[in-house]
Short mmCIF file of C-alpha atoms in Angstrom, two decimals:
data_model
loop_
_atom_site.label_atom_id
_atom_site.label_comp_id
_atom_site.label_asym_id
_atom_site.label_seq_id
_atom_site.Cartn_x
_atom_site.Cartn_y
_atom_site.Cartn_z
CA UNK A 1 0.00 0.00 0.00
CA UNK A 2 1.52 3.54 -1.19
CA UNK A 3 0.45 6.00 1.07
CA UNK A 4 2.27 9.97 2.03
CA UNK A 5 1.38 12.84 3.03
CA UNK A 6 3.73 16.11 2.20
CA UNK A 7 3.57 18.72 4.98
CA UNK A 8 3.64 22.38 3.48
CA UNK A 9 7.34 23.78 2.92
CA UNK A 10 8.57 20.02 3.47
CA UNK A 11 8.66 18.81 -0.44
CA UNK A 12 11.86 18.90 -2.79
CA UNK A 13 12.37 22.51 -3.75
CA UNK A 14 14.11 23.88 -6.19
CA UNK A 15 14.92 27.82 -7.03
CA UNK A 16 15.39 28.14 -10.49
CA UNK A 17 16.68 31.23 -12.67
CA UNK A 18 14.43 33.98 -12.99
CA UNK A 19 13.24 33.62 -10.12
CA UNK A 20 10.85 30.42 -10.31
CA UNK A 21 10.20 28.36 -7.29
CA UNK A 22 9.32 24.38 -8.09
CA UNK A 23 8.94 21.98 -5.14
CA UNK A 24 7.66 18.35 -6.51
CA UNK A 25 4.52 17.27 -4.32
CA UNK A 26 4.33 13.74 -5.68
CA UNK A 27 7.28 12.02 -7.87
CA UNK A 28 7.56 8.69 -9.53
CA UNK A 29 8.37 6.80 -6.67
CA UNK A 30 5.37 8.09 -4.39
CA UNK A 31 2.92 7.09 -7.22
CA UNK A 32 4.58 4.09 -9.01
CA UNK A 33 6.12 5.97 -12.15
CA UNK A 34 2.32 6.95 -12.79
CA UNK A 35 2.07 10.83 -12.56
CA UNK A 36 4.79 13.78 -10.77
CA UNK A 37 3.00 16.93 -9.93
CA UNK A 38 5.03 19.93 -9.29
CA UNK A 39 3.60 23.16 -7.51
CA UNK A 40 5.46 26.36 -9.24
CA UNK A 41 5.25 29.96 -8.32
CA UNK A 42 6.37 32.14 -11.75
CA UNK A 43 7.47 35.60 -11.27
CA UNK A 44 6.19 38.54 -13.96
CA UNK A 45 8.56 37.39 -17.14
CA UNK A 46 9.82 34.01 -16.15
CA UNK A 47 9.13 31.62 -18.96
CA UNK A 48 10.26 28.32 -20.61
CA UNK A 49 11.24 28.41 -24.24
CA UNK A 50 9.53 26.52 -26.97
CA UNK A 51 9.81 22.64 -25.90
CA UNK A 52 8.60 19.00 -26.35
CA UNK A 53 8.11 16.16 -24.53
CA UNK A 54 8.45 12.66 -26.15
CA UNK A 55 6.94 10.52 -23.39
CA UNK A 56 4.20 12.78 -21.07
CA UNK A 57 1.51 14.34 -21.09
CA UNK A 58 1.79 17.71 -19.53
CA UNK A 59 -1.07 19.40 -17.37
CA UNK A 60 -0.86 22.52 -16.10
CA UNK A 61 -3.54 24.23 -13.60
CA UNK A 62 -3.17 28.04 -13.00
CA UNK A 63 -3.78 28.62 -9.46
CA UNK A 64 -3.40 32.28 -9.68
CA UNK A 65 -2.05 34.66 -11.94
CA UNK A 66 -1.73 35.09 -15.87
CA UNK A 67 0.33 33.19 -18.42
CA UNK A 68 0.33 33.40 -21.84
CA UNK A 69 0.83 29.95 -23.67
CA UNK A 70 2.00 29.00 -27.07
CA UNK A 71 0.68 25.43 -27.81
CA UNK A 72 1.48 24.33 -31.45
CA UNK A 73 0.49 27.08 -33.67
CA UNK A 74 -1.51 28.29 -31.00
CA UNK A 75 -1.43 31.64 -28.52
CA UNK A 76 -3.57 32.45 -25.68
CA UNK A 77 -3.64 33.78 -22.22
CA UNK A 78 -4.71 31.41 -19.41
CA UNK A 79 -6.26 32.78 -16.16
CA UNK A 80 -6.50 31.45 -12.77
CA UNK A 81 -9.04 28.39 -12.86
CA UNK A 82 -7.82 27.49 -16.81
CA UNK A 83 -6.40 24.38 -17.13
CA UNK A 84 -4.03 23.86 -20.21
CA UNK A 85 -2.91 20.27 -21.32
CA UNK A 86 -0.11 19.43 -24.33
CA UNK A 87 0.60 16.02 -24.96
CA UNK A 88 3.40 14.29 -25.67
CA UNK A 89 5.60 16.01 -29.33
CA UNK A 90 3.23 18.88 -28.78
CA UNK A 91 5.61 21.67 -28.64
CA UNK A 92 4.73 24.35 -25.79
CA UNK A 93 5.92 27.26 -24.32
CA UNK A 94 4.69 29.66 -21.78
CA UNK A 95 5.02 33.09 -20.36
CA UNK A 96 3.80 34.81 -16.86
CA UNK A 97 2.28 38.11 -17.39
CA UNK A 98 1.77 38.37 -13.91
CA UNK A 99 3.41 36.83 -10.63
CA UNK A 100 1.76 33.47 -11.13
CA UNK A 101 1.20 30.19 -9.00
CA UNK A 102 0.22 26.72 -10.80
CA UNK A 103 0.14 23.12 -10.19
CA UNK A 104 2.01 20.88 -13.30
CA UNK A 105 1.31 17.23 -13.71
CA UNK A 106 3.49 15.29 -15.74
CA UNK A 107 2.08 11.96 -16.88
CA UNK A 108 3.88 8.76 -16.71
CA UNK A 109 6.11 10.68 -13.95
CA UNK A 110 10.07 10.82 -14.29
CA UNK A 111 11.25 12.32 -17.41
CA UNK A 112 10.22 16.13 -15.78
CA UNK A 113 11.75 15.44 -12.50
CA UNK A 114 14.89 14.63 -13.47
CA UNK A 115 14.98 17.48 -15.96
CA UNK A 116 13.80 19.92 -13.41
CA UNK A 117 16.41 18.42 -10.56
CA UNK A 118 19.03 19.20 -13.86
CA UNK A 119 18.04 22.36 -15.05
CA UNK A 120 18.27 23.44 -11.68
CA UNK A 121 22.10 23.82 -11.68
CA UNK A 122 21.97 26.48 -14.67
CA UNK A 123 21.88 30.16 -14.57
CA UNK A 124 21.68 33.03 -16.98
CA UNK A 125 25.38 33.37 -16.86
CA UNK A 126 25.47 29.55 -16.97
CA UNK A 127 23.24 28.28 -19.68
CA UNK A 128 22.67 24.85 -20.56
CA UNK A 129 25.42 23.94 -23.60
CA UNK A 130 24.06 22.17 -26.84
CA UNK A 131 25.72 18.83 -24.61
CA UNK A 132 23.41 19.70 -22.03
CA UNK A 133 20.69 20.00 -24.32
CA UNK A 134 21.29 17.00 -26.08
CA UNK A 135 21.70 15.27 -23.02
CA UNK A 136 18.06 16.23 -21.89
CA UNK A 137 17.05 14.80 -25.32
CA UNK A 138 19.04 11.36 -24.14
CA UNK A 139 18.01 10.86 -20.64
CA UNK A 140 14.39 12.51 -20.51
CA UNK A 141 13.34 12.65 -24.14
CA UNK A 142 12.93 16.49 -23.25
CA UNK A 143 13.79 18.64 -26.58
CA UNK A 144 14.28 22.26 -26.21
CA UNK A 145 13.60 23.96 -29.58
#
């Protein structure tokens, strides 16, 4: 029987450039490699650049704020309560207008976790290299367009 419960402020955190604050609330090995989901708080500006995802689907629940998407050929502004999902080779990329809080669920779980544990460790003055990117590509089947 899986069973845990995460106490506020006591899940995996990670501060990422721009300002972004991830913590994972469930990973692959809480729910059997079926789902991670990730609760993010976005400063105005910080975004993620076009992308793709081989494997998972990708959910994303706006809990507050504004973020403009790109989905495909797509471009829109989601709103607290909007609910935005791109499945896997869909390429996405968003945008917060505002300070902005969501919840992302990644579905099966563990390509995103490791990539977020990885991207982590980079900077603005310290951007992922095209090894780094192609590495993504290798271990998480994570392409960054």
């Amino acid at each position: 029987m899986r069973y845990k419960h995460i106490k506020a402020g006591n899940a995996e955190r990670y501060n990422l450039d721009q300002g972004e604050i991830t913590s994972i609330l469930a990973s692959g090995s809480d729910t059997d490699n079926r789902v991670s989901i990730f609760d993010s708080k976005l400063p105005k500006g910080n975004e993620a650049p076009w992308h793709f995802h081989e494997i998972d689907d990708e959910i994303f629940y706006l809990i507050s704020g504004e973020i403009e998407f790109g989905v495909e050929n797509d471009e829109f502004v989601a709103n607290a309560g909007d609910l935005v999902i791109a499945g896997p080779n869909v390429k996405r990329r968003f945008k917060a207008i505002t300070d902005s809080h969501l919840l992302v669920i990644n579905a099966p779980s563990g390509p995103s976790e490791g990539f977020i544990r990885d991207i982590s460790k980079f900077t603005n003055d310290n951007p992922p290299t095209d090894s780094d990117r192609h590495a993504f590509i290798e271990k998480y089947k994570i392409h960054i367009v």
